[in-house]
Amino acid sequence: WKRYAPPLEFGSMHAILFQMSLLPLTMSRLSIAAASSSFANRFIPFNRAVRFHIHLGYTMISIVFLATIFFFIFFGIICASGDQGFCKKFTSEIMITGYVILALLLTVGATSFLRDV
């Protein structure tokens, strides 16, 4: 587990950071409007920017959720093996901050999904 957890967690973190850098680009309406009337529109469908924005958001929320589940499984296995340092980290201040961030992110995902229902 200790061999697989860091690459998966850091890989998902960098995938999320990349997606977060793309999200504002999909909402630059003036730039998208100008680009949609240019030659580049033949290769890049600028008229689907909102759909791409929604897809990026749902993908980001999915990656965060799955990475969090894997993180809890990893911490649980290490804690169950008798390492009390890992058990104490479940209630540390940084973990509580992470719980709040995950709850807020899942709230954003749920309200985004329910907006279209």
Coordinates of C-alpha atoms in Angstrom, one line a residue:
W1 CA 0.0 0.0 0.0
K2 CA 2.8 2.4 0.9
R3 CA 4.2 1.9 -2.6
Y4 CA 1.0 2.7 -4.5
A5 CA -0.6 5.4 -2.4
P6 CA 1.8 8.3 -3.1
P7 CA 1.8 8.0 -6.9
L8 CA -2.0 7.7 -7.0
E9 CA -2.5 10.6 -4.6
F10 CA 0.0 12.9 -6.3
G11 CA -1.1 12.0 -9.7
S12 CA -4.7 12.8 -8.9
M13 CA -3.6 16.0 -7.3
H14 CA -1.8 17.1 -10.4
A15 CA -4.8 16.1 -12.6
I16 CA -7.1 18.2 -10.5
L17 CA -4.7 21.2 -10.7
F18 CA -4.5 20.9 -14.5
Q19 CA -8.3 20.8 -14.7
M20 CA -8.6 23.8 -12.4
S21 CA -6.3 25.7 -14.7
L22 CA -8.6 24.9 -17.7
L23 CA -11.9 25.8 -16.0
P24 CA -11.5 29.6 -16.2
L25 CA -10.5 29.3 -19.9
T26 CA -13.9 27.7 -20.7
M27 CA -15.7 30.7 -19.3
S28 CA -13.8 33.5 -21.1
R29 CA -16.8 34.5 -23.1
L30 CA -15.3 37.4 -25.1
S31 CA -12.3 35.3 -26.1
I32 CA -14.4 32.3 -27.0
A33 CA -16.7 34.5 -29.1
A34 CA -13.8 35.9 -31.0
A35 CA -12.2 32.5 -31.4
S36 CA -15.4 30.9 -32.6
S37 CA -15.5 33.2 -35.6
S38 CA -11.8 32.5 -36.5
F39 CA -10.1 29.8 -38.5
A40 CA -9.4 27.8 -35.4
N41 CA -13.1 27.0 -35.0
R42 CA -12.8 24.3 -37.7
F43 CA -10.5 22.3 -35.3
I44 CA -11.6 23.3 -31.8
P45 CA -15.4 23.4 -31.2
F46 CA -15.6 26.7 -29.2
N47 CA -19.4 26.7 -29.3
R48 CA -19.2 23.7 -26.8
A49 CA -17.2 25.6 -24.2
V50 CA -20.0 25.5 -21.6
R51 CA -20.4 21.7 -22.1
F52 CA -16.6 21.3 -21.7
H53 CA -16.7 23.4 -18.5
I54 CA -19.4 21.2 -17.0
H55 CA -17.5 18.0 -18.1
L56 CA -14.3 19.3 -16.4
G57 CA -16.1 20.1 -13.2
Y58 CA -17.7 16.7 -12.9
T59 CA -14.4 15.0 -13.7
M60 CA -12.7 17.0 -11.1
I61 CA -15.3 16.2 -8.5
S62 CA -15.0 12.5 -9.4
I63 CA -11.3 12.4 -9.1
V64 CA -11.3 14.2 -5.7
F65 CA -14.0 11.8 -4.4
L66 CA -12.2 8.7 -5.6
A67 CA -8.8 10.0 -4.3
T68 CA -10.4 10.7 -0.9
I69 CA -11.8 7.2 -0.7
F70 CA -8.5 5.7 -1.6
F71 CA -6.8 8.0 1.0
F72 CA -9.2 6.8 3.7
I73 CA -8.6 3.2 2.8
F74 CA -4.9 3.7 2.9
F75 CA -5.0 5.5 6.3
G76 CA -7.4 2.9 7.7
I77 CA -5.2 -0.1 6.7
I78 CA -2.1 1.6 8.2
C79 CA -4.0 2.5 11.3
A80 CA -5.4 -1.0 11.7
S81 CA -1.9 -2.4 11.4
G82 CA -1.2 -0.8 14.8
D83 CA 0.5 2.5 13.8
Q84 CA -1.0 5.0 16.3
G85 CA 0.5 8.0 14.5
F86 CA -1.8 7.4 11.6
C87 CA -4.8 6.9 13.9
K88 CA -4.3 10.3 15.5
K89 CA -4.1 12.0 12.2
F90 CA -7.7 11.3 11.5
T91 CA -8.7 13.9 14.0
S92 CA -5.9 16.4 13.3
E93 CA -6.7 20.0 12.3
I94 CA -5.5 19.6 8.7
M95 CA -7.8 16.5 8.3
I96 CA -10.8 18.4 9.7
T97 CA -10.0 21.1 7.1
G98 CA -9.9 18.4 4.4
Y99 CA -13.3 17.0 5.6
V100 CA -14.8 20.5 5.3
I101 CA -13.3 21.0 1.8
L102 CA -14.6 17.6 0.7
A103 CA -18.1 18.4 2.0
L104 CA -18.1 21.8 0.2
L105 CA -16.9 20.2 -3.0
L106 CA -19.6 17.5 -2.9
T107 CA -22.2 20.2 -2.2
V108 CA -21.1 22.0 -5.3
G109 CA -21.3 18.8 -7.3
A110 CA -24.7 17.9 -5.9
T111 CA -26.2 21.3 -6.5
S112 CA -24.7 21.4 -10.1
F113 CA -26.3 18.0 -10.8
L114 CA -29.6 18.9 -9.3
R115 CA -29.8 22.2 -11.3
D116 CA -30.4 20.2 -14.5
V117 CA -32.8 17.6 -13.0

